[in-house]
Coordinates of C-alpha atoms in Angstrom, one line a residue:
Chain D
X590 CA -148.3 -69.7 162.0
X591 CA -150.0 -72.8 163.4
X592 CA -147.3 -74.9 161.5
X593 CA -144.6 -73.3 163.7
X594 CA -146.4 -74.2 166.9
X595 CA -146.9 -77.8 165.7
X596 CA -143.2 -78.0 164.7
X597 CA -142.2 -76.7 168.2
X598 CA -144.5 -79.2 169.9
X599 CA -143.0 -82.0 167.8
X600 CA -139.4 -80.9 168.7
X601 CA -140.4 -80.6 172.3
X602 CA -141.6 -84.2 172.4
X603 CA -138.0 -85.4 172.0
X604 CA -136.4 -82.9 174.4
X605 CA -135.5 -83.6 178.1
X606 CA -138.2 -82.0 180.4
X607 CA -135.6 -80.0 182.3
X608 CA -134.5 -77.9 179.3
X609 CA -137.6 -78.2 177.1
X610 CA -139.1 -74.7 177.7
X611 CA -135.8 -72.9 177.4
X612 CA -134.8 -74.6 174.2
X613 CA -138.3 -74.2 172.6
X614 CA -138.4 -70.5 173.5
X615 CA -135.1 -69.9 171.8
X616 CA -136.0 -72.0 168.8
X617 CA -139.3 -70.2 168.5
X618 CA -137.6 -66.9 168.6
X619 CA -135.0 -68.0 165.9
X620 CA -137.8 -69.2 163.6
X621 CA -139.8 -66.0 164.0
X622 CA -136.6 -63.9 163.3
X623 CA -136.0 -65.9 160.1
X624 CA -139.7 -65.4 159.1
X625 CA -139.4 -61.6 159.7
X626 CA -136.3 -61.5 157.5
X627 CA -138.1 -63.5 154.8
X628 CA -141.1 -61.1 154.9
X629 CA -138.8 -58.2 154.5
X630 CA -137.1 -59.9 151.6
X631 CA -140.4 -60.9 149.9
X632 CA -142.2 -57.6 150.7
X633 CA -145.3 -59.4 151.9
X634 CA -146.5 -61.6 154.7
X635 CA -145.4 -65.2 154.5
X636 CA -147.8 -68.0 153.4
X637 CA -148.0 -71.5 154.9
X638 CA -145.9 -72.7 151.9
X639 CA -143.1 -70.2 152.9
X640 CA -143.2 -71.4 156.5
X641 CA -143.2 -75.0 155.4
X642 CA -140.1 -74.3 153.4
X643 CA -138.4 -72.7 156.4
X644 CA -139.2 -75.6 158.6
X645 CA -138.2 -78.2 156.1
X646 CA -134.8 -76.4 155.8
X647 CA -134.3 -76.7 159.6
X648 CA -134.7 -80.5 159.5
X649 CA -137.1 -83.0 161.1
X650 CA -138.1 -82.4 164.7
X651 CA -136.4 -85.5 166.0
X652 CA -133.1 -84.6 164.3
X653 CA -133.3 -81.0 165.6
X654 CA -134.0 -82.2 169.2
X655 CA -131.2 -84.8 169.0
X656 CA -128.6 -82.1 168.4
X657 CA -129.4 -80.7 171.9
X658 CA -128.7 -84.1 173.5
X659 CA -125.2 -85.2 174.5
X660 CA -123.8 -88.1 172.5
X661 CA -124.8 -91.2 174.4
X662 CA -123.7 -94.8 174.0
X663 CA -124.1 -97.9 176.1
X664 CA -120.4 -98.8 175.5
X665 CA -118.1 -96.0 174.4
X666 CA -115.2 -96.1 172.0
X667 CA -112.6 -96.8 174.8
X668 CA -114.2 -100.0 176.0
X669 CA -115.6 -101.1 172.6
X670 CA -112.6 -103.0 171.3
X671 CA -112.3 -104.9 174.7
X672 CA -116.1 -105.6 174.5
X673 CA -115.7 -107.1 171.1
X674 CA -112.8 -109.2 172.2
X675 CA -114.6 -110.5 175.3
X676 CA -117.7 -111.3 173.2
X677 CA -115.6 -113.3 170.7
X678 CA -113.9 -115.2 173.6
X679 CA -117.3 -115.9 175.2
X680 CA -118.6 -117.3 171.9
X681 CA -115.4 -119.4 171.5
X682 CA -115.2 -120.8 175.1
X683 CA -118.9 -120.9 176.0
X684 CA -121.0 -121.0 172.9
X685 CA -118.9 -123.5 170.9
X686 CA -118.7 -126.1 173.7
X687 CA -122.5 -125.7 173.9
X688 CA -122.8 -126.3 170.2
X689 CA -120.8 -129.5 170.5
X690 CA -122.8 -130.7 173.6
X691 CA -126.1 -130.0 171.9
X692 CA -125.0 -131.6 168.6
X693 CA -124.0 -134.8 170.6
X694 CA -127.4 -134.8 172.4
X695 CA -129.2 -134.3 169.1
X696 CA -127.3 -137.2 167.5
X697 CA -127.8 -139.7 170.3
X698 CA -131.2 -138.5 171.6
X699 CA -133.4 -137.7 168.6
X700 CA -136.2 -136.5 170.9
X701 CA -133.9 -133.7 172.1
X702 CA -133.5 -132.2 168.5
X703 CA -136.5 -129.9 168.9
X704 CA -135.2 -128.4 172.1
X705 CA -131.6 -128.1 170.9
X706 CA -132.3 -125.0 168.8
X707 CA -134.2 -123.3 171.6
X708 CA -131.3 -124.0 174.0
X709 CA -128.8 -122.6 171.4
X710 CA -130.8 -119.3 171.1
X711 CA -130.9 -119.0 174.9
X712 CA -127.1 -119.5 175.1
X713 CA -126.6 -116.8 172.4
X714 CA -129.0 -114.5 174.2
X715 CA -127.4 -115.1 177.6
X716 CA -123.8 -114.5 176.3
X717 CA -124.8 -111.3 174.6
X718 CA -126.9 -109.9 177.4
X719 CA -124.4 -110.7 180.2
X720 CA -121.3 -109.4 178.4
X721 CA -123.2 -106.2 177.1
X722 CA -124.6 -105.4 180.6
X723 CA -121.2 -106.0 182.3
X724 CA -119.6 -103.6 179.9
X725 CA -122.4 -101.0 180.1
X726 CA -121.9 -101.0 183.9
X727 CA -118.1 -100.7 183.5
X728 CA -118.6 -97.8 181.1
X729 CA -120.9 -96.1 183.6
X730 CA -119.0 -96.6 186.8
X731 CA -115.5 -97.8 186.3
X732 CA -114.1 -95.9 183.3
X733 CA -113.9 -92.7 185.3
X734 CA -111.6 -94.4 187.8
X735 CA -108.9 -94.4 185.1
X736 CA -108.2 -98.1 185.5
X737 CA -107.2 -98.3 181.8
X738 CA -104.4 -95.8 182.4
X739 CA -102.8 -98.0 185.0
X740 CA -100.5 -100.0 182.8
X741 CA -96.8 -100.9 182.6
X742 CA -94.9 -101.0 179.3
X743 CA -92.8 -103.9 180.6
X744 CA -95.8 -106.0 181.0
X745 CA -96.8 -105.7 177.3
X746 CA -97.0 -109.1 175.4
X747 CA -93.8 -110.2 173.6
X748 CA -93.4 -109.6 169.9
X749 CA -95.6 -111.9 167.9
X750 CA -93.3 -114.3 166.0
X751 CA -94.5 -117.6 164.5
X752 CA -97.6 -116.2 162.8
X753 CA -100.3 -118.6 161.7
X754 CA -102.1 -117.9 158.4
X755 CA -105.8 -117.2 159.2
X756 CA -106.8 -119.0 156.0
X757 CA -105.0 -122.2 157.4
X758 CA -107.0 -121.9 160.6
X759 CA -110.3 -121.4 158.8
X760 CA -109.6 -124.4 156.5
X761 CA -108.7 -126.5 159.6
X762 CA -111.9 -125.5 161.4
X763 CA -114.2 -126.2 158.4
X764 CA -112.5 -129.6 157.8
X765 CA -112.7 -130.6 161.4
X766 CA -116.4 -129.6 161.8
X767 CA -117.3 -131.6 158.7
X768 CA -115.1 -134.5 159.8
X769 CA -116.6 -134.5 163.4
X770 CA -120.1 -134.5 162.0
X771 CA -119.3 -137.3 159.6
X772 CA -117.5 -139.2 162.4
X773 CA -120.5 -138.9 164.8
X774 CA -123.1 -139.7 162.2
X775 CA -121.5 -142.6 160.3
X776 CA -118.8 -144.1 162.5
X777 CA -120.4 -144.3 165.9
X778 CA -121.5 -147.9 165.5
X779 CA -119.1 -150.9 165.2
X780 CA -121.3 -152.1 162.3
X781 CA -119.6 -149.9 159.8
X782 CA -121.4 -151.2 156.7
X783 CA -124.7 -152.9 157.0
X784 CA -126.1 -153.6 153.5
X785 CA -127.6 -156.8 152.2
X786 CA -124.7 -157.3 149.9
X787 CA -121.9 -156.3 152.4
X788 CA -121.7 -156.1 156.2
X789 CA -118.6 -155.1 158.1
X790 CA -118.4 -155.3 161.9
X791 CA -115.6 -153.9 163.9
X792 CA -114.1 -155.3 167.2
X793 CA -115.3 -153.8 170.6
X794 CA -112.0 -151.8 170.7
X795 CA -113.7 -149.6 168.1
X796 CA -115.8 -147.8 170.8
X797 CA -112.7 -146.7 172.7
X798 CA -111.1 -145.5 169.4
X799 CA -114.2 -143.7 168.3
X800 CA -114.6 -141.6 171.4
X801 CA -110.9 -140.9 171.7
X802 CA -110.7 -139.6 168.2
X803 CA -113.8 -137.5 168.7
X804 CA -112.4 -135.8 171.8
X805 CA -109.1 -135.3 169.8
X806 CA -111.0 -133.6 167.0
X807 CA -112.7 -131.3 169.5
X808 CA -109.4 -130.3 171.1
X809 CA -107.8 -129.8 167.7
X810 CA -110.7 -127.7 166.7
X811 CA -110.5 -125.6 169.8
X812 CA -106.8 -125.0 169.1
X813 CA -107.6 -124.0 165.5
X814 CA -110.3 -121.5 166.7
X815 CA -107.8 -120.1 169.2
X816 CA -105.3 -119.8 166.3
X817 CA -107.8 -118.0 164.2
X818 CA -108.4 -115.2 166.8
X819 CA -104.8 -115.2 168.0
X820 CA -102.8 -116.0 164.8
X821 CA -99.4 -116.8 166.3
X822 CA -98.2 -119.8 168.1
X823 CA -97.9 -119.8 171.9
X824 CA -95.9 -122.4 173.8
X825 CA -99.2 -123.8 175.4
X826 CA -100.9 -124.2 172.1
X827 CA -97.8 -125.7 170.5
X828 CA -97.7 -128.3 173.3
X829 CA -101.4 -129.1 172.9
X830 CA -100.7 -129.6 169.2
X831 CA -97.8 -131.9 170.0
X832 CA -99.9 -133.9 172.5
X833 CA -102.9 -134.3 170.1
X834 CA -100.6 -135.4 167.2
X835 CA -98.8 -137.9 169.4
X836 CA -102.1 -139.3 170.9
X837 CA -103.8 -139.3 167.5
X838 CA -101.0 -141.3 165.8
X839 CA -100.6 -143.5 168.9
X840 CA -104.2 -144.3 168.9
X841 CA -104.1 -145.2 165.2
X842 CA -101.1 -147.5 165.8
X843 CA -103.0 -149.1 168.7
X844 CA -106.1 -149.6 166.5
X845 CA -104.0 -151.4 163.9
X846 CA -102.7 -153.9 166.5
X847 CA -106.2 -154.6 167.8
X848 CA -107.4 -157.0 164.9
X849 CA -110.1 -154.4 164.4
X850 CA -112.1 -156.2 161.6
X851 CA -114.3 -158.6 163.5
X852 CA -116.5 -159.8 160.8
X853 CA -117.0 -159.4 157.0
X854 CA -120.0 -160.8 155.3
X855 CA -120.3 -160.6 151.5
X856 CA -123.4 -161.9 149.7
X857 CA -122.7 -165.1 147.7
X858 CA -119.2 -165.4 149.2
X859 CA -118.5 -168.3 151.6
X860 CA -117.8 -167.3 155.2
X861 CA -114.4 -168.9 155.3
X862 CA -113.2 -166.7 152.4
X863 CA -114.5 -163.5 154.1
X864 CA -112.9 -164.6 157.4
X865 CA -109.6 -165.0 155.5
X866 CA -109.9 -161.5 154.0
X867 CA -110.6 -160.0 157.4
X868 CA -107.5 -161.9 158.8
X869 CA -105.3 -160.5 155.9
X870 CA -106.6 -156.9 156.6
X871 CA -105.9 -157.3 160.3
X872 CA -102.5 -158.8 159.6
X873 CA -101.4 -156.0 157.2
X874 CA -102.8 -153.3 159.5
X875 CA -100.6 -154.9 162.3
X876 CA -97.6 -154.9 160.0
X877 CA -98.0 -151.3 159.1
X878 CA -97.7 -150.2 162.7
X879 CA -93.9 -149.3 162.4
X880 CA -94.7 -147.1 159.4
X881 CA -97.5 -145.4 161.3
X882 CA -95.2 -144.8 164.3
X883 CA -92.5 -143.4 162.0
X884 CA -94.9 -141.0 160.4
X885 CA -96.3 -140.0 163.8
X886 CA -92.7 -139.5 165.1
X887 CA -91.9 -137.3 162.1
X888 CA -94.9 -135.1 162.7
X889 CA -94.1 -135.0 166.4
X890 CA -90.5 -133.8 165.5
X891 CA -92.1 -131.0 163.5
X892 CA -94.2 -130.1 166.6
X893 CA -91.1 -130.2 168.9
X894 CA -89.2 -128.0 166.5
X895 CA -92.1 -125.5 166.6
X896 CA -91.9 -125.4 170.4
X897 CA -88.2 -124.9 170.3
X898 CA -88.5 -122.0 167.9
X899 CA -91.2 -120.4 170.0
X900 CA -89.0 -120.6 173.0
X901 CA -85.9 -119.6 171.1
X902 CA -86.6 -117.4 168.1
X903 CA -82.8 -117.5 167.1
X904 CA -83.2 -121.1 165.9
X905 CA -83.0 -121.2 162.1
X906 CA -86.2 -121.3 160.2
X907 CA -87.0 -124.4 158.0
X908 CA -89.2 -123.3 155.1
X909 CA -91.8 -126.1 155.4
X910 CA -92.2 -125.8 159.1
X911 CA -92.9 -122.1 159.2
X912 CA -96.0 -122.7 157.1
X913 CA -97.4 -125.4 159.5
Chain B
X801 CA -120.6 -98.1 137.9
X802 CA -117.4 -98.9 139.9
X803 CA -116.0 -95.4 139.2
X804 CA -119.2 -93.6 140.3
X805 CA -119.2 -95.6 143.6
X806 CA -115.5 -94.6 144.2
X807 CA -116.4 -91.0 143.5
X808 CA -119.3 -91.2 146.0
X809 CA -117.0 -92.7 148.6
X810 CA -114.4 -90.0 148.0
X811 CA -117.2 -87.4 148.3
X812 CA -118.3 -88.8 151.6
X813 CA -114.8 -88.9 152.9
X814 CA -114.2 -85.3 151.9
X815 CA -117.5 -84.3 153.5
X816 CA -116.5 -86.0 156.8
X817 CA -113.0 -84.4 156.8
X818 CA -114.5 -81.0 155.9
X819 CA -116.9 -81.2 158.8
X820 CA -114.1 -82.3 161.2
X821 CA -112.0 -79.4 160.0
X822 CA -114.8 -76.9 160.4
X823 CA -116.0 -78.1 163.8
X824 CA -113.0 -76.6 165.8
X825 CA -112.9 -73.5 163.6
X826 CA -116.6 -72.8 164.2
X827 CA -116.1 -72.8 168.0
X828 CA -113.3 -70.2 167.7
X829 CA -115.4 -68.2 165.3
X830 CA -118.5 -68.2 167.6
X831 CA -116.4 -67.3 170.7
X832 CA -114.7 -64.5 168.7
X833 CA -118.1 -63.1 167.5
X834 CA -119.4 -63.1 171.0
X835 CA -116.9 -60.5 172.2
X836 CA -119.9 -58.4 171.3
X837 CA -123.2 -59.4 172.9
X838 CA -125.6 -61.0 170.4
X839 CA -128.7 -63.2 170.2
X840 CA -128.7 -66.4 168.3
X841 CA -130.2 -65.2 165.0
X842 CA -128.0 -62.2 164.7
X843 CA -124.9 -64.3 165.6
X844 CA -125.8 -66.7 162.8
X845 CA -126.2 -63.8 160.3
X846 CA -122.9 -62.2 161.4
X847 CA -121.1 -65.5 160.9
X848 CA -122.7 -66.0 157.5
X849 CA -121.8 -62.4 156.5
X850 CA -118.2 -63.2 157.3
X851 CA -118.3 -66.4 155.2
X852 CA -119.0 -69.0 157.8
X853 CA -122.5 -70.4 157.3
X854 CA -123.7 -72.4 160.3
X855 CA -127.1 -74.0 160.5
X856 CA -129.3 -73.3 163.6
X857 CA -129.4 -76.9 164.7
X858 CA -125.6 -76.8 165.0
X859 CA -125.3 -73.3 166.5
X860 CA -127.8 -73.4 169.4
X861 CA -126.6 -76.7 170.9
X862 CA -123.1 -75.4 170.6
X863 CA -124.0 -72.2 172.4
X864 CA -125.6 -74.2 175.2
X865 CA -122.5 -76.4 175.5
X866 CA -120.2 -73.4 175.6
X867 CA -122.4 -71.8 178.3
X868 CA -122.4 -75.0 180.3
X869 CA -118.6 -75.0 180.1
X870 CA -118.7 -71.5 181.5
X871 CA -117.3 -69.8 178.4
X872 CA -120.5 -67.9 177.6
X873 CA -123.1 -66.1 179.7
X874 CA -126.6 -65.5 178.6
X875 CA -129.7 -63.6 179.6
X876 CA -133.3 -63.4 178.3
X877 CA -134.2 -59.8 177.4
X878 CA -137.0 -58.1 175.6
X879 CA -136.1 -56.5 172.3
X880 CA -138.5 -55.3 169.6
X881 CA -141.4 -56.7 171.7
X882 CA -140.0 -60.2 171.7
X883 CA -138.0 -62.1 174.3
X884 CA -134.6 -63.0 173.0
X885 CA -131.6 -64.7 174.6
X886 CA -128.4 -62.7 174.4
X887 CA -125.0 -64.3 174.7
X888 CA -121.6 -62.9 175.4
X889 CA -118.2 -64.1 176.3
X890 CA -117.6 -64.7 180.0
X891 CA -114.2 -63.8 181.6
X892 CA -113.2 -67.4 181.3
X893 CA -114.3 -67.5 177.7
X894 CA -112.1 -64.4 176.9
X895 CA -109.1 -66.1 178.4
X896 CA -109.7 -69.4 176.6
X897 CA -110.4 -67.6 173.3
X898 CA -107.0 -65.9 173.6
X899 CA -105.3 -69.3 174.1
X900 CA -107.3 -70.9 171.3
X901 CA -106.3 -68.0 168.9
X902 CA -102.7 -68.4 169.8
X903 CA -102.9 -72.2 169.2
X904 CA -104.8 -71.6 165.9
X905 CA -102.2 -69.1 164.7
X906 CA -99.4 -71.6 165.6
X907 CA -101.1 -74.3 163.6
X908 CA -101.7 -72.0 160.7
X909 CA -98.1 -70.9 160.6
X910 CA -96.9 -74.5 160.7
X911 CA -99.3 -75.5 158.0
X912 CA -98.2 -72.5 155.8
X913 CA -94.6 -73.6 156.3
X914 CA -95.4 -77.2 155.4
X915 CA -97.3 -76.1 152.3
X916 CA -94.4 -73.9 151.2
X917 CA -91.9 -76.7 151.7
X918 CA -93.8 -78.9 149.2

């Protein structure tokens, strides 16, 4: 019967001190009653093997002890969906900006690359800890106040029209992240190509264009991430898209007017020829400005139509635009 | 391979639903059995004899919970030279059992009607 005592001791290890003796006494009595029954059934005293069988059938000590504990969780099922949403938002509006900042620092300050990953881990750890602790405290102290029951049906968000396909948002995000990385790594210097056989240098205006486009990419990426988690257009996001499209095409038109090719050097080609080529490129870029403005205007019109439709759902749907 | 995974999934779903269905019924059965005073082991045997097997690691925590809620009262007493804890329905327990049985009969009647309509 030593096995029973050892089993009870093991169960007792996992029990709360306050109830331990009471639970163990009852459990002990139940096991002994079962053993008595088994002895009557077998017509002999039980062996250690029989006791082992009885105990195994009852389950492991930790499992048995756990059944006596109330179900506990740091964040319960009521708050859990809100917790997940807040965690996602925190990653979107806190973690992603940090990723961008650290990427920039790593690109322009190579000595910082080693620390960038440490900082990133700290950012993730801080977000997770802060949000989880906040919700654990809410669960413990505020849920009982019934604050979730104080709601007004009239304040519910409007019906979600103008849905955005999640696959479109994901494609946009992936494309923008790759494009931003490429832009940062390969296009930051005005010396766009610097090989022995070919060298192309851009005008100083390039620096302004470079940073403006990079900021535009970040804003567009933020809108795409917001679209991914909230897959329907809001007036604010539609205005941001209109603004980024207008600024983007405007900047491109401005760049074309700026005689952006400052110098082209090709091995074994006389300088006056390459200067003439650079002049032609600048000239045709300047002449293409009306086309660029027209294309930008067309896209801006699409964006305006989207805003009108969000504000007034009765406006007829144009097939192409609904997919934008 | 795919079929066996599907069968396993269905088995797990069935098991979960079966446990959910049993959980409420077991409470009613335990309360009903404790109209007569019993200790844990005999209660378990009585339930098993009536076709409701319940393992001890489910029964004892349930008894404690029902006692904490005031539906059962218990006392330690010596019987056959061993200390045993005897449970029985409290007055509140009797009242709630009556309400639960009415609810259960209502659900049962509705279910019967739904099943006959099919």
